[in-house]
């Protein structure tokens, strides 16, 4: 054992070091493995154990015995071992099973998996990196039938005593089938075990002849790259960039840019043609290039790939198995692909909900029973097993979970205080602004849109602001607004000409009451001036009688439909999904896997390209879910493009966003440099806790690798990443002067903190409440089908005679509702393999830098402290927007979650 420790450094066999919760284990003086005491929750301890014990193998006594004590005079050969962890697929189709058996047989005759170690040093004779002999994975055929999720293989190599430290490994897969390589651990070098976190698919040599290159976990800035790795570093980046040509295969790993020219399908008809988004007319961020051929009828449009066929994203960006199961086999598939076509053929036209109980029964009875269509549909199904499958759907997939909005108070959605609460603690807390000028002012061009003066007058609001004047209320920060006037007005003529769509451009005013809660005090409904002047603008105020009560409920529903469209197309899709994609593409193209900034960003890029590709396939495409179920219809992406014109990266950090909207003011005495104007703003107050933790973690990380700002200016990979993100990925806005510079550590901390915030907490706040709040359609209708009637309207009489029927017929139809509910259900679901803020794969070995791993565990511990503070706030009766009788707690920014629809949890990345 003494010899072991002399050669190997600290031994992994001495597991007693793991017993004490406060102990540390060092591989060498600067290589930290694990410190369990800083992983604060049981869930995270389990996460560590799963990730760690599967990849770090005990050192073999036999291996130790054969290692000689080296002589300084003459190099000697000695044996080292690689422990290679491969993750198995849980489910295989017939073709994959056959390929696996063939690979098991041919592995014995040399069609195997071969590894080669690459030293960090150059061979002085050949001027090339030193390489080991080739090592082959042992016992592949023997272990091929193991059902375990992870299987460890070994390979042995002979190296010279002057080989140096391996910094890379090449992998050649001579099998027919790809496999997922999770980690490689090298044993036998005097520095102790060396870790290579891979987490990548190894393609067959017949499909991809190039050897795969994987790097050690030790990070290097470009100019610090050891001589033996420099050429490999550049070679790997060149492979990932590709040459910009050709149709991408699903097994490719090439990252490149393209316009959004694949949303329409003009070959199927002019009604499915859509303009290219991205470029001068409709500016937009770029998306991942697939290289598909153009359509037959429009050479500028890329041909489409429809479900169930997969859309290209680089192989390592595709969903892992459990994630794909969650997405593919949930309600989305059951409803969209199997049920709705059958329902359409069974209906004589679409149906309205007749009474509110019809909606309630979707959670208790299921769709088929509710619609009285079960027997009719079952007769149409040809096989008995299909009948049982539909019965299963009705009992499970087609019976919706009760949305959280109904869980504490079934009638909460009707109340004004709940309507106001959701503006600061619901699924879209990013639109509300402090009102600075009354009446509110439009920024649209009056020469195009006519007179734009607001119809809101002081007499509309003074009865509801507790004896204050409007100016007093403004001065004391008591008035707030959600203003969608300028977003919708340019599109209303076209939207209202669509079948089954009726919309206003809305403004909603809120007053902060003495008890600290907001209440709505006026709603302005605007139509274009081209209509009758009496109808162009009207203001509704809280109800004073039965008729005005139903009018007020209809007005609130129109506000919610406006809000749902802006939430989905601007705050959610544009500001977290689409604008991040260029930064992710550029990171893979310009930052080596060895680069410390790539290692920092890696968990925050997981799955984003895949979910964005799926969105182009079924959500934002022509006649997709967004067009079918939301107010803007076929003009949805034009509205999103219009919003992008006003998007500014320098205002996307949480403090900058809050100040821009008047919800906070600069205050250098506060930890985050800002003070909330509205103290009980759950999204803002919880968000600042997470923003601060992210910023501190990023600052520690950046200053560790860049103690001097000149290192940032001279880091060519870093500068290329940022420059390409702007000049190529955001090409339509590249000339804007608001882009932050990247010349100092503070610049880099700000840019990276903003990206991580958007990918994690901002996306979580906007996404995982969609079903809990929107799953009950009257609370948050995604579109409206009737305007609010006026006394001289023909339909006013039917409204007066049966206001409930009128209200329900204004909401989405039954088919629209169940389609929308199916989608927000799946979008609100956490998959079992989700990684939350403060977690990452191989938590102890993702970086070979002990100080950084230590700092990450402190960040992880801080996430748990934030979670406790959020729990405390949700129990504070003074905070009316998150605590009270029937009031939902605000948990959308609570970092951890179980799988499923939980209305909480902050994943690392935009992963759904």
CSV table of C-alpha atoms in Angstrom, one decimal, residues 434-685:
chain,number,residue,atom,x,y,z
A,434,UNK,CA,-44.9,51.1,-12.7
A,435,UNK,CA,-47.1,53.8,-14.3
A,436,UNK,CA,-45.0,56.9,-14.7
A,437,UNK,CA,-47.3,59.1,-16.9
A,438,UNK,CA,-51.0,59.4,-16.9
A,439,UNK,CA,-52.7,58.9,-19.2
A,440,UNK,CA,-50.4,56.3,-20.8
A,441,UNK,CA,-48.8,57.2,-24.1
A,442,UNK,CA,-48.4,55.1,-27.2
A,443,UNK,CA,-45.2,55.0,-29.2
A,444,UNK,CA,-46.8,54.0,-32.4
A,445,UNK,CA,-46.8,56.3,-35.4
A,446,UNK,CA,-50.1,58.4,-35.5
A,447,UNK,CA,-49.6,58.9,-39.3
A,448,UNK,CA,-50.0,55.1,-39.8
A,449,UNK,CA,-52.4,54.2,-36.9
A,450,UNK,CA,-54.4,57.4,-36.5
A,451,UNK,CA,-55.0,59.3,-33.2
A,452,UNK,CA,-53.5,57.3,-30.4
A,453,UNK,CA,-54.6,59.2,-27.3
A,454,UNK,CA,-55.7,56.9,-24.5
A,455,UNK,CA,-59.4,56.8,-23.5
A,456,UNK,CA,-58.4,56.5,-19.8
A,457,UNK,CA,-59.4,59.6,-17.8
A,458,UNK,CA,-59.0,60.6,-14.2
A,459,UNK,CA,-62.7,60.0,-13.5
A,460,UNK,CA,-62.3,56.4,-14.4
A,461,UNK,CA,-59.8,55.7,-11.6
A,462,UNK,CA,-60.3,58.3,-8.9
A,463,UNK,CA,-63.2,56.4,-7.3
A,464,UNK,CA,-60.9,53.4,-6.7
A,465,UNK,CA,-57.7,54.9,-5.4
A,466,UNK,CA,-58.8,55.6,-1.8
A,467,UNK,CA,-59.2,59.4,-1.9
A,468,UNK,CA,-55.9,60.1,-3.6
A,469,UNK,CA,-55.4,62.2,-6.7
A,470,UNK,CA,-53.9,60.6,-9.7
A,471,UNK,CA,-50.8,62.6,-9.3
A,472,UNK,CA,-50.4,61.6,-5.6
A,473,UNK,CA,-50.8,57.9,-6.6
A,474,UNK,CA,-48.2,58.3,-9.3
A,475,UNK,CA,-45.8,60.1,-6.9
A,476,UNK,CA,-46.2,57.4,-4.2
A,477,UNK,CA,-45.7,54.5,-6.7
A,478,UNK,CA,-49.3,53.3,-6.2
A,479,UNK,CA,-50.2,52.9,-9.9
A,480,UNK,CA,-49.1,50.0,-12.2
A,481,UNK,CA,-50.0,49.0,-15.7
A,482,UNK,CA,-49.9,46.0,-18.0
A,483,UNK,CA,-49.9,47.7,-21.5
A,484,UNK,CA,-50.5,45.7,-24.6
A,485,UNK,CA,-51.8,48.5,-26.7
A,486,UNK,CA,-48.7,48.9,-29.0
A,487,UNK,CA,-48.1,45.1,-29.3
A,488,UNK,CA,-51.5,44.3,-30.7
A,489,UNK,CA,-52.9,47.4,-32.4
A,490,UNK,CA,-50.9,47.1,-35.6
A,491,UNK,CA,-52.2,43.5,-36.1
A,492,UNK,CA,-55.8,43.8,-34.9
A,493,UNK,CA,-57.4,44.3,-38.3
A,494,UNK,CA,-55.8,41.1,-39.6
A,495,UNK,CA,-56.4,39.1,-36.4
A,496,UNK,CA,-60.0,40.0,-36.2
A,497,UNK,CA,-60.5,39.0,-39.8
A,498,UNK,CA,-59.5,35.5,-38.9
A,499,UNK,CA,-62.1,32.9,-38.3
A,500,UNK,CA,-63.0,32.5,-34.7
A,501,UNK,CA,-60.8,35.3,-33.4
A,502,UNK,CA,-61.8,38.5,-31.7
A,503,UNK,CA,-59.2,40.7,-29.9
A,504,UNK,CA,-58.6,44.1,-28.5
A,505,UNK,CA,-55.3,45.9,-27.7
A,506,UNK,CA,-55.6,46.2,-23.9
A,507,UNK,CA,-54.3,48.3,-21.1
A,508,UNK,CA,-55.0,47.4,-17.5
A,509,UNK,CA,-54.4,49.7,-14.5
A,510,UNK,CA,-53.7,48.5,-11.0
A,511,UNK,CA,-53.7,50.3,-7.7
A,512,UNK,CA,-51.6,49.3,-4.7
A,513,UNK,CA,-54.0,49.2,-1.8
A,514,UNK,CA,-53.1,50.2,1.8
A,515,UNK,CA,-53.0,46.5,2.8
A,516,UNK,CA,-50.1,45.9,0.3
A,517,UNK,CA,-52.1,44.1,-2.4
A,518,UNK,CA,-52.8,45.2,-6.0
A,519,UNK,CA,-56.3,45.5,-7.4
A,520,UNK,CA,-57.4,46.3,-11.0
A,521,UNK,CA,-59.1,49.6,-11.3
A,522,UNK,CA,-59.6,50.1,-15.1
A,523,UNK,CA,-59.3,48.2,-18.4
A,524,UNK,CA,-59.0,50.0,-21.7
A,525,UNK,CA,-60.1,48.1,-24.8
A,526,UNK,CA,-58.8,49.5,-28.1
A,527,UNK,CA,-59.7,48.6,-31.7
A,528,UNK,CA,-58.2,50.2,-34.8
A,529,UNK,CA,-59.5,53.6,-35.8
A,530,UNK,CA,-60.6,52.2,-39.1
A,531,UNK,CA,-63.7,50.8,-37.4
A,532,UNK,CA,-66.7,52.9,-36.1
A,533,UNK,CA,-65.3,55.7,-33.9
A,534,UNK,CA,-67.5,54.7,-31.0
A,535,UNK,CA,-66.0,51.3,-31.0
A,536,UNK,CA,-62.3,52.2,-31.3
A,537,UNK,CA,-61.7,52.7,-27.6
A,538,UNK,CA,-63.7,52.0,-24.4
A,539,UNK,CA,-62.9,51.8,-20.7
A,540,UNK,CA,-64.4,49.4,-18.2
A,541,UNK,CA,-64.2,49.7,-14.5
A,542,UNK,CA,-65.0,47.3,-11.6
A,543,UNK,CA,-68.5,46.1,-11.5
A,544,UNK,CA,-71.4,48.0,-9.8
A,545,UNK,CA,-74.2,45.7,-10.8
A,546,UNK,CA,-74.9,42.3,-12.4
A,547,UNK,CA,-74.6,43.5,-16.0
A,548,UNK,CA,-71.4,45.4,-15.4
A,549,UNK,CA,-70.0,42.4,-13.5
A,550,UNK,CA,-70.3,40.2,-16.6
A,551,UNK,CA,-68.9,43.0,-18.8
A,552,UNK,CA,-65.9,43.3,-16.4
A,553,UNK,CA,-65.3,39.5,-16.4
A,554,UNK,CA,-65.3,39.6,-20.2
A,555,UNK,CA,-62.9,42.5,-20.2
A,556,UNK,CA,-60.5,40.6,-17.8
A,557,UNK,CA,-60.7,37.6,-20.1
A,558,UNK,CA,-59.6,39.7,-23.0
A,559,UNK,CA,-56.7,41.0,-21.0
A,560,UNK,CA,-55.7,37.4,-20.2
A,561,UNK,CA,-55.9,36.5,-23.8
A,562,UNK,CA,-53.6,39.4,-24.7
A,563,UNK,CA,-51.3,38.4,-21.9
A,564,UNK,CA,-51.2,34.8,-23.0
A,565,UNK,CA,-50.0,35.8,-26.4
A,566,UNK,CA,-47.3,38.2,-25.3
A,567,UNK,CA,-46.2,35.8,-22.6
A,568,UNK,CA,-45.8,32.9,-25.0
A,569,UNK,CA,-44.4,34.7,-28.1
A,570,UNK,CA,-42.3,37.4,-26.5
A,571,UNK,CA,-41.3,36.8,-22.9
A,572,UNK,CA,-41.2,33.0,-23.1
A,573,UNK,CA,-40.3,31.9,-26.7
A,574,UNK,CA,-38.4,35.0,-27.9
A,575,UNK,CA,-36.6,36.1,-24.8
A,576,UNK,CA,-35.6,32.7,-23.4
A,577,UNK,CA,-35.7,30.2,-26.2
A,578,UNK,CA,-34.9,32.0,-29.5
A,579,UNK,CA,-32.4,34.7,-28.3
A,580,UNK,CA,-30.3,32.1,-26.4
A,581,UNK,CA,-29.9,29.7,-29.4
A,582,UNK,CA,-27.2,31.9,-31.1
A,583,UNK,CA,-25.1,32.0,-28.0
A,584,UNK,CA,-25.3,28.2,-27.7
A,585,UNK,CA,-24.4,27.6,-31.3
A,586,UNK,CA,-21.5,30.0,-31.0
A,587,UNK,CA,-20.3,28.3,-27.8
A,588,UNK,CA,-20.0,24.9,-29.5
A,589,UNK,CA,-18.4,26.4,-32.6
A,590,UNK,CA,-15.8,28.7,-30.9
A,591,UNK,CA,-15.2,27.5,-27.3
A,592,UNK,CA,-13.2,24.3,-26.9
A,593,UNK,CA,-14.6,21.8,-24.4
A,594,UNK,CA,-11.4,22.5,-22.5
A,595,UNK,CA,-12.3,26.2,-22.2
A,596,UNK,CA,-13.3,27.1,-18.7
A,597,UNK,CA,-16.2,29.3,-20.0
A,598,UNK,CA,-17.5,26.4,-22.0
A,599,UNK,CA,-17.4,24.2,-18.9
A,600,UNK,CA,-19.3,26.9,-17.0
A,601,UNK,CA,-22.0,27.2,-19.6
A,602,UNK,CA,-22.3,23.5,-20.5
A,603,UNK,CA,-25.2,22.6,-18.2
A,604,UNK,CA,-27.1,25.7,-19.1
A,605,UNK,CA,-27.2,24.7,-22.8
A,606,UNK,CA,-28.6,21.2,-22.3
A,607,UNK,CA,-31.6,20.3,-24.6
A,608,UNK,CA,-32.2,23.9,-25.8
A,609,UNK,CA,-31.5,23.2,-29.4
A,610,UNK,CA,-33.7,20.2,-29.4
A,611,UNK,CA,-36.7,21.8,-27.7
A,612,UNK,CA,-36.4,24.8,-30.1
A,613,UNK,CA,-36.3,22.4,-33.1
A,614,UNK,CA,-39.5,20.7,-31.8
A,615,UNK,CA,-41.1,24.1,-31.4
A,616,UNK,CA,-40.4,24.8,-35.1
A,617,UNK,CA,-42.0,21.4,-35.9
A,618,UNK,CA,-45.2,21.6,-33.9
A,619,UNK,CA,-45.6,24.8,-31.9
A,620,UNK,CA,-44.7,27.9,-33.9
A,621,UNK,CA,-45.1,26.4,-37.4
A,622,UNK,CA,-48.0,27.2,-39.8
A,623,UNK,CA,-51.2,25.8,-38.3
A,624,UNK,CA,-49.2,24.6,-35.2
A,625,UNK,CA,-50.3,24.9,-31.6
A,626,UNK,CA,-49.5,28.6,-31.2
A,627,UNK,CA,-51.4,29.6,-34.4
A,628,UNK,CA,-54.3,27.3,-33.5
A,629,UNK,CA,-54.7,28.2,-29.9
A,630,UNK,CA,-53.5,31.8,-29.3
A,631,UNK,CA,-54.9,35.1,-30.2
A,632,UNK,CA,-52.4,36.2,-33.0
A,633,UNK,CA,-53.1,33.1,-35.1
A,634,UNK,CA,-51.0,33.1,-38.3
A,635,UNK,CA,-49.5,36.4,-37.4
A,636,UNK,CA,-47.9,35.0,-34.2
A,637,UNK,CA,-44.3,35.0,-35.5
A,638,UNK,CA,-44.7,38.5,-37.0
A,639,UNK,CA,-45.7,39.8,-33.5
A,640,UNK,CA,-42.6,38.0,-32.1
A,641,UNK,CA,-40.4,39.6,-34.7
A,642,UNK,CA,-41.9,43.0,-34.0
A,643,UNK,CA,-41.0,42.5,-30.3
A,644,UNK,CA,-37.4,41.5,-31.3
A,645,UNK,CA,-36.8,44.9,-32.8
A,646,UNK,CA,-37.1,46.4,-29.3
A,647,UNK,CA,-35.2,43.5,-27.6
A,648,UNK,CA,-31.9,44.6,-25.9
A,649,UNK,CA,-29.4,42.1,-24.4
A,650,UNK,CA,-28.2,44.8,-22.0
A,651,UNK,CA,-31.6,44.9,-20.4
A,652,UNK,CA,-32.1,41.2,-20.0
A,653,UNK,CA,-30.4,40.8,-16.6
A,654,UNK,CA,-33.0,40.8,-13.8
A,655,UNK,CA,-31.9,44.1,-12.2
A,656,UNK,CA,-31.8,45.9,-15.5
A,657,UNK,CA,-35.2,44.6,-16.5
A,658,UNK,CA,-36.8,45.6,-13.2
A,659,UNK,CA,-35.4,49.1,-13.4
A,660,UNK,CA,-36.4,49.4,-17.1
A,661,UNK,CA,-40.0,48.6,-16.1
A,662,UNK,CA,-40.0,50.9,-13.1
A,663,UNK,CA,-40.4,48.0,-10.7
A,664,UNK,CA,-37.1,48.8,-9.0
A,665,UNK,CA,-34.8,51.8,-8.7
A,666,UNK,CA,-31.0,51.8,-8.5
A,667,UNK,CA,-29.8,51.6,-4.9
A,668,UNK,CA,-26.1,50.9,-4.4
A,669,UNK,CA,-26.8,50.1,-0.7
A,670,UNK,CA,-28.7,47.0,-1.7
A,671,UNK,CA,-27.0,43.6,-2.4
A,672,UNK,CA,-28.0,43.6,-6.1
A,673,UNK,CA,-27.7,47.3,-6.6
A,674,UNK,CA,-31.5,47.8,-6.9
A,675,UNK,CA,-34.5,48.2,-4.6
A,676,UNK,CA,-37.9,47.0,-5.4
A,677,UNK,CA,-40.6,49.7,-5.6
A,678,UNK,CA,-43.3,47.1,-5.0
A,679,UNK,CA,-42.1,45.2,-2.0
A,680,UNK,CA,-44.5,42.2,-2.4
A,681,UNK,CA,-43.4,41.3,-5.9
A,682,UNK,CA,-42.8,37.5,-5.5
A,683,UNK,CA,-41.1,37.1,-8.9
A,684,UNK,CA,-38.9,40.1,-8.4
A,685,UNK,CA,-37.9,39.5,-4.7
